[in-house]
CSV table of C-alpha atoms in Angstrom, one decimal:
chain,number,residue,atom,x,y,z
A,1,MET,CA,-4.8,34.2,-3.8
A,2,ILE,CA,-7.3,32.0,-1.9
A,3,ILE,CA,-7.4,28.2,-1.5
A,4,LYS,CA,-10.8,26.7,-1.3
A,5,ASN,CA,-12.3,23.2,-1.4
A,6,MET,CA,-13.3,22.1,-4.9
A,7,VAL,CA,-17.0,21.4,-5.5
A,8,LYS,CA,-18.9,19.7,-8.3
A,9,GLU,CA,-19.8,23.1,-9.8
A,10,ASP,CA,-16.1,23.6,-10.6
A,11,ILE,CA,-15.9,20.5,-12.9
A,12,PRO,CA,-17.0,22.3,-16.1
A,13,HIS,CA,-14.2,24.8,-15.6
A,14,LEU,CA,-11.4,22.3,-15.3
A,15,SER,CA,-10.9,21.3,-19.0
A,16,ARG,CA,-8.5,24.1,-19.6
A,17,PHE,CA,-6.1,22.5,-17.1
A,18,GLN,CA,-5.8,19.3,-19.1
A,19,LEU,CA,-2.2,18.5,-19.9
A,20,GLU,CA,-0.8,16.8,-23.0
A,21,ASN,CA,-0.2,13.1,-22.6
A,22,TRP,CA,-2.3,13.0,-19.4
A,23,PRO,CA,-5.5,10.9,-19.1
A,24,ASP,CA,-8.7,13.0,-18.9
A,25,ILE,CA,-8.6,14.8,-15.6
A,26,ILE,CA,-12.4,15.4,-15.4
A,27,PRO,CA,-13.2,11.8,-14.2
A,28,GLU,CA,-10.4,12.0,-11.7
A,29,PHE,CA,-11.7,15.2,-10.1
A,30,LYS,CA,-15.3,13.8,-10.0
A,31,PHE,CA,-13.8,10.8,-8.1
A,32,TYR,CA,-11.9,13.2,-5.7
A,33,ILE,CA,-15.1,15.2,-5.0
A,34,HIS,CA,-17.1,12.1,-4.1
A,35,ASN,CA,-14.7,10.3,-1.8
A,36,SER,CA,-13.9,10.9,1.8
A,37,PHE,CA,-10.2,10.1,1.7
A,38,THR,CA,-9.5,12.7,-1.0
A,39,HIS,CA,-9.3,16.5,-0.6
A,40,PRO,CA,-9.4,18.4,-3.9
A,41,VAL,CA,-8.8,22.1,-3.8
A,42,LYS,CA,-8.6,25.1,-6.1
A,43,ILE,CA,-6.6,28.4,-5.9
A,44,ILE,CA,-8.6,31.5,-6.9
A,45,ASP,CA,-7.0,34.7,-7.9
A,46,GLN,CA,-9.2,37.6,-9.1
A,47,GLU,CA,-12.3,35.4,-9.0
A,48,LYS,CA,-10.7,32.9,-11.4
A,49,ILE,CA,-9.3,29.4,-10.8
A,50,VAL,CA,-5.6,29.5,-11.4
A,51,GLY,CA,-4.5,26.2,-9.9
A,52,ILE,CA,-5.9,22.8,-8.8
A,53,GLY,CA,-4.7,19.8,-6.9
A,54,CYS,CA,-5.7,17.0,-4.6
A,55,ALA,CA,-4.4,15.3,-1.4
A,56,LEU,CA,-5.1,11.6,-1.0
A,57,SER,CA,-4.9,10.3,2.6
A,58,PHE,CA,-4.2,6.7,3.5
A,59,GLY,CA,-3.3,7.4,7.1
A,60,LYS,CA,0.5,7.4,7.7
A,61,THR,CA,1.0,7.5,3.9
A,62,ALA,CA,-0.5,9.9,1.4
A,63,TRP,CA,-0.3,11.2,-2.2
A,64,LEU,CA,-0.5,14.4,-4.1
A,65,GLY,CA,-2.3,14.2,-7.4
A,66,HIS,CA,-3.1,16.5,-10.3
A,67,ILE,CA,-1.1,19.5,-9.2
A,68,ILE,CA,-1.8,21.8,-12.2
A,69,VAL,CA,-1.3,25.5,-12.6
A,70,ASP,CA,-2.9,27.5,-15.3
A,71,GLU,CA,-0.3,28.3,-18.0
A,72,LYS,CA,-0.7,32.0,-17.7
A,73,ASN,CA,-0.1,31.9,-13.9
A,74,ARG,CA,3.0,29.7,-13.7
A,75,ASN,CA,6.1,31.0,-11.9
A,76,LYS,CA,4.0,33.2,-9.6
A,77,GLY,CA,4.0,31.0,-6.5
A,78,VAL,CA,0.7,29.2,-7.3
A,79,GLY,CA,2.2,25.8,-7.4
A,80,ARG,CA,4.2,26.4,-4.2
A,81,SER,CA,1.1,27.5,-2.4
A,82,LEU,CA,-0.8,24.4,-3.5
A,83,VAL,CA,1.9,22.0,-2.5
A,84,GLU,CA,2.5,23.7,0.9
A,85,TYR,CA,-1.2,23.7,1.7
A,86,LEU,CA,-1.8,20.1,0.7
A,87,CYS,CA,1.3,18.8,2.4
A,88,THR,CA,0.4,20.6,5.6
A,89,TYR,CA,-3.2,19.2,5.4
A,90,LEU,CA,-1.8,15.7,5.1
A,91,GLU,CA,0.8,16.0,7.8
A,92,ASN,CA,-1.9,17.3,10.2
A,93,LYS,CA,-3.8,14.1,9.4
A,94,GLY,CA,-0.8,12.0,10.4
A,95,ALA,CA,0.9,11.4,7.1
A,96,LEU,CA,4.6,10.6,7.6
A,97,THR,CA,5.2,9.9,3.9
A,98,ILE,CA,3.8,11.9,1.0
A,99,SER,CA,4.4,10.5,-2.6
A,100,LEU,CA,3.8,12.0,-6.0
A,101,ILE,CA,4.6,11.4,-9.7
A,102,SER,CA,6.6,14.3,-11.2
A,103,THR,CA,6.6,15.4,-14.8
A,104,PRO,CA,10.2,16.2,-16.0
A,105,GLY,CA,9.4,19.9,-16.0
A,106,ALA,CA,8.3,19.9,-12.4
A,107,PHE,CA,11.2,17.8,-11.0
A,108,LYS,CA,13.4,20.6,-9.7
A,109,PHE,CA,10.4,22.4,-8.3
A,110,TYR,CA,9.4,19.3,-6.2
A,111,GLN,CA,13.0,18.9,-5.1
A,112,LYS,CA,12.9,22.4,-3.7
A,113,MET,CA,9.6,21.5,-1.9
A,114,GLY,CA,11.4,18.7,0.0
A,115,PHE,CA,10.7,15.7,-2.3
A,116,HIS,CA,13.4,13.2,-3.5
A,117,VAL,CA,13.4,10.4,-6.0
A,118,ASP,CA,11.9,7.1,-4.9
A,119,THR,CA,12.0,5.2,-8.3
A,120,GLU,CA,11.1,5.6,-12.0
A,121,TYR,CA,8.2,4.4,-14.0
A,122,ILE,CA,8.6,3.3,-17.6
A,123,PHE,CA,5.9,3.9,-20.2
A,124,LEU,CA,5.8,1.2,-22.9
A,125,GLU,CA,3.7,0.9,-26.0
A,126,GLY,CA,3.2,-1.8,-28.6
A,127,GLN,CA,1.8,-1.9,-32.1
A,128,GLY,CA,-1.4,-3.7,-30.8
A,129,PRO,CA,-2.7,-6.1,-28.2
A,130,LEU,CA,-0.8,-9.4,-27.7
A,131,GLU,CA,-2.3,-12.7,-28.9
A,132,SER,CA,-2.2,-15.1,-26.0
A,133,LYS,CA,-4.4,-17.4,-24.1
A,134,ALA,CA,-5.2,-16.9,-20.4
A,135,ALA,CA,-3.4,-19.3,-18.1
A,136,PRO,CA,-5.7,-21.9,-16.5
A,137,GLU,CA,-4.6,-20.7,-13.1
A,138,ILE,CA,-6.3,-17.3,-13.7
A,139,GLU,CA,-9.7,-17.1,-12.1
A,140,LYS,CA,-12.4,-14.6,-11.4
A,141,LEU,CA,-11.7,-12.8,-8.1
A,142,ARG,CA,-14.1,-14.3,-5.5
A,143,LYS,CA,-15.5,-12.7,-2.5
A,144,LYS,CA,-13.4,-15.0,-0.3
A,145,ASP,CA,-10.3,-13.7,-2.1
A,146,GLN,CA,-10.9,-10.0,-1.2
A,147,GLU,CA,-9.2,-9.9,2.2
A,148,GLU,CA,-6.2,-11.7,0.8
A,149,VAL,CA,-6.0,-9.2,-2.1
A,150,LEU,CA,-6.1,-6.2,0.3
A,151,LYS,CA,-3.4,-7.9,2.5
A,152,LEU,CA,-1.1,-8.5,-0.5
A,153,ASP,CA,-1.6,-5.0,-1.8
A,154,LYS,CA,-0.5,-3.6,1.6
A,155,SER,CA,2.5,-5.8,1.9
A,156,VAL,CA,3.8,-4.9,-1.6
A,157,CYS,CA,2.9,-1.2,-1.8
A,158,GLY,CA,3.4,-0.3,1.9
A,159,GLU,CA,0.1,1.5,2.1
A,160,ASN,CA,-3.4,0.8,3.2
A,161,ARG,CA,-5.3,1.4,0.0
A,162,THR,CA,-8.5,-0.4,1.0
A,163,GLN,CA,-10.6,2.7,0.3
A,164,VAL,CA,-9.4,2.7,-3.3
A,165,LEU,CA,-9.4,-1.0,-4.0
A,166,LYS,CA,-12.7,-2.1,-2.4
A,167,ASP,CA,-14.9,-0.7,-5.1
A,168,TYR,CA,-12.9,-2.4,-7.9
A,169,LEU,CA,-12.7,-6.0,-6.7
A,170,LYS,CA,-15.7,-7.2,-8.7
A,171,ASN,CA,-15.0,-8.4,-12.3
A,172,SER,CA,-11.3,-8.8,-11.5
A,173,TYR,CA,-8.9,-11.7,-11.5
A,174,THR,CA,-6.5,-13.7,-9.4
A,175,TYR,CA,-3.8,-16.2,-10.2
A,176,GLN,CA,-4.2,-19.3,-8.1
A,177,ASP,CA,-1.8,-22.2,-7.8
A,178,SER,CA,-1.4,-25.1,-5.4
A,179,GLU,CA,-0.1,-22.8,-2.8
A,180,GLY,CA,-2.9,-20.3,-3.0
A,181,MET,CA,-3.3,-16.8,-4.5
A,182,GLN,CA,-0.2,-15.5,-6.2
A,183,GLY,CA,-1.4,-12.2,-7.6
A,184,TYR,CA,-4.3,-10.2,-8.8
A,185,TYR,CA,-5.4,-7.9,-11.7
A,186,LEU,CA,-7.9,-5.2,-11.2
A,187,PRO,CA,-8.7,-4.1,-14.8
A,188,HIS,CA,-11.2,-1.4,-13.9
A,189,LEU,CA,-9.0,0.4,-11.4
A,190,GLY,CA,-7.1,3.2,-13.2
A,191,GLU,CA,-4.9,1.8,-15.9
A,192,GLY,CA,-5.3,-1.8,-14.6
A,193,LEU,CA,-3.4,-2.6,-11.4
A,194,ILE,CA,-1.4,-5.9,-11.4
A,195,ILE,CA,0.4,-7.0,-8.2
A,196,SER,CA,2.2,-10.3,-7.7
A,197,PRO,CA,5.1,-11.6,-5.6
A,198,ASP,CA,5.5,-14.4,-8.2
A,199,GLU,CA,7.1,-13.7,-11.6
A,200,ILE,CA,5.2,-16.4,-13.4
A,201,ALA,CA,1.9,-15.2,-12.0
A,202,GLY,CA,2.7,-11.6,-12.7
A,203,LEU,CA,3.6,-12.3,-16.3
A,204,GLU,CA,0.5,-14.4,-16.9
A,205,LEU,CA,-1.7,-11.6,-15.5
A,206,MET,CA,0.2,-9.2,-17.8
A,207,LYS,CA,-0.6,-11.5,-20.8
A,208,LEU,CA,-4.3,-11.3,-19.8
A,209,ARG,CA,-4.2,-7.5,-19.6
A,210,TYR,CA,-2.4,-7.1,-22.9
A,211,GLN,CA,-5.0,-9.1,-24.8
A,212,LYS,CA,-6.9,-5.8,-24.8
A,213,LYS,CA,-4.2,-3.2,-24.2
A,214,ASN,CA,-1.1,-2.0,-26.0
A,215,GLN,CA,0.2,0.4,-23.3
A,216,GLY,CA,1.6,-0.1,-19.9
A,217,VAL,CA,3.4,1.6,-17.0
A,218,LEU,CA,5.8,-0.3,-14.7
A,219,PRO,CA,8.4,0.6,-12.1
A,220,VAL,CA,11.9,0.2,-13.5
A,221,ASP,CA,12.6,-2.2,-10.6
A,222,ASN,CA,10.3,-4.8,-12.3
A,223,THR,CA,12.9,-5.8,-14.8
A,224,ARG,CA,11.1,-9.1,-15.6
A,225,GLY,CA,7.9,-7.3,-16.5
A,226,VAL,CA,9.7,-4.6,-18.5
A,227,ASN,CA,11.8,-7.2,-20.5
A,228,PHE,CA,8.6,-9.2,-21.2
A,229,LEU,CA,7.1,-6.2,-23.0
A,230,LEU,CA,10.4,-5.3,-24.8
A,231,ASP,CA,10.7,-8.9,-25.9
A,232,ASN,CA,7.2,-8.6,-27.4
A,233,ASP,CA,8.2,-5.6,-29.5
A,234,PHE,CA,6.9,-2.9,-27.1
A,235,GLN,CA,8.9,0.4,-27.2
A,236,GLU,CA,9.9,2.6,-24.3
A,237,ILE,CA,8.1,5.9,-24.7
A,238,ARG,CA,9.3,7.8,-21.7
A,239,ARG,CA,10.2,7.7,-18.0
A,240,ILE,CA,8.9,9.7,-15.1
A,241,ASN,CA,10.0,10.0,-11.4
A,242,ARG,CA,8.1,8.9,-8.4
A,243,MET,CA,9.1,11.1,-5.5
A,244,VAL,CA,8.6,11.1,-1.8
A,245,ARG,CA,8.7,13.6,1.0
A,246,GLY,CA,9.2,12.7,4.7
A,247,GLU,CA,10.0,9.1,5.7
A,248,ASP,CA,11.0,6.7,2.9
A,249,LEU,CA,8.2,4.3,1.9
A,250,ILE,CA,8.9,0.6,2.5
A,251,TRP,CA,7.5,-1.1,-0.5
A,252,ASP,CA,8.6,-3.5,-3.3
A,253,PRO,CA,8.2,-2.0,-6.8
A,254,SER,CA,9.6,-5.2,-8.4
A,255,LYS,CA,6.2,-6.8,-7.6
A,256,VAL,CA,4.1,-4.2,-9.4
A,257,PHE,CA,3.4,-5.5,-13.0
A,258,ASN,CA,1.2,-2.4,-13.8
A,259,ARG,CA,0.5,0.7,-11.8
A,260,ILE,CA,-2.9,2.2,-11.0
A,261,SER,CA,-2.3,5.7,-12.3
A,262,GLY,CA,-0.2,8.8,-11.8
A,263,ASN,CA,-2.0,9.9,-8.6
A,264,MET,CA,-1.7,6.7,-6.6
A,265,GLY,CA,1.3,4.7,-8.0
């Protein structure tokens, strides 16, 4: 088996790695290939791609995303080789904390690879979008808000995700009250990231999001956000584990009112 960097010519061959209940992986790998902070790779055996994955580097913190092994080649050490290679790559770049989202079937495997549970995410789904009016405190995200958004994201999530967020700040929203910005919603980043240290602001931004959405994913720690959806007849669909290897990440999941995606939390 040989591990090589993924290139754009590999994209047409990735559809067979698509997993059930996962968003389309093709746009994700196109994103990985065209960004400097991501490192997508493939494992080749007998001239065929048998495994894929990506490392996302944010300095001292990092993520593994889309670790997928071809069904016919599972339990043959492909996944272990991928994870070991990508973790070594990230640790050599200075990562002290490596996070990932684990499917239930991969949980014990990641435990053996040195990962432990950080928290859980809850998937919730409603019958349709919610009928609600946007709060008057919600405004379009202005250029002068951008630095504050990045600062808030870092303080809540414990990572410097500027390279991810910077391209999605346009056509986004903030919640502004008499004391300033209390939260933000980036509808075009992944599943629609919502961060707020204030419960009222977070819930109002959720109401805005759910005018057009009927699915969401939140950390279990955000009980106010989860209960808001349950009170509006959303149903819990499933839970998955967020896991970490290395130093524990200092962050506040109770302030995350909707995640980005499974490859960045």
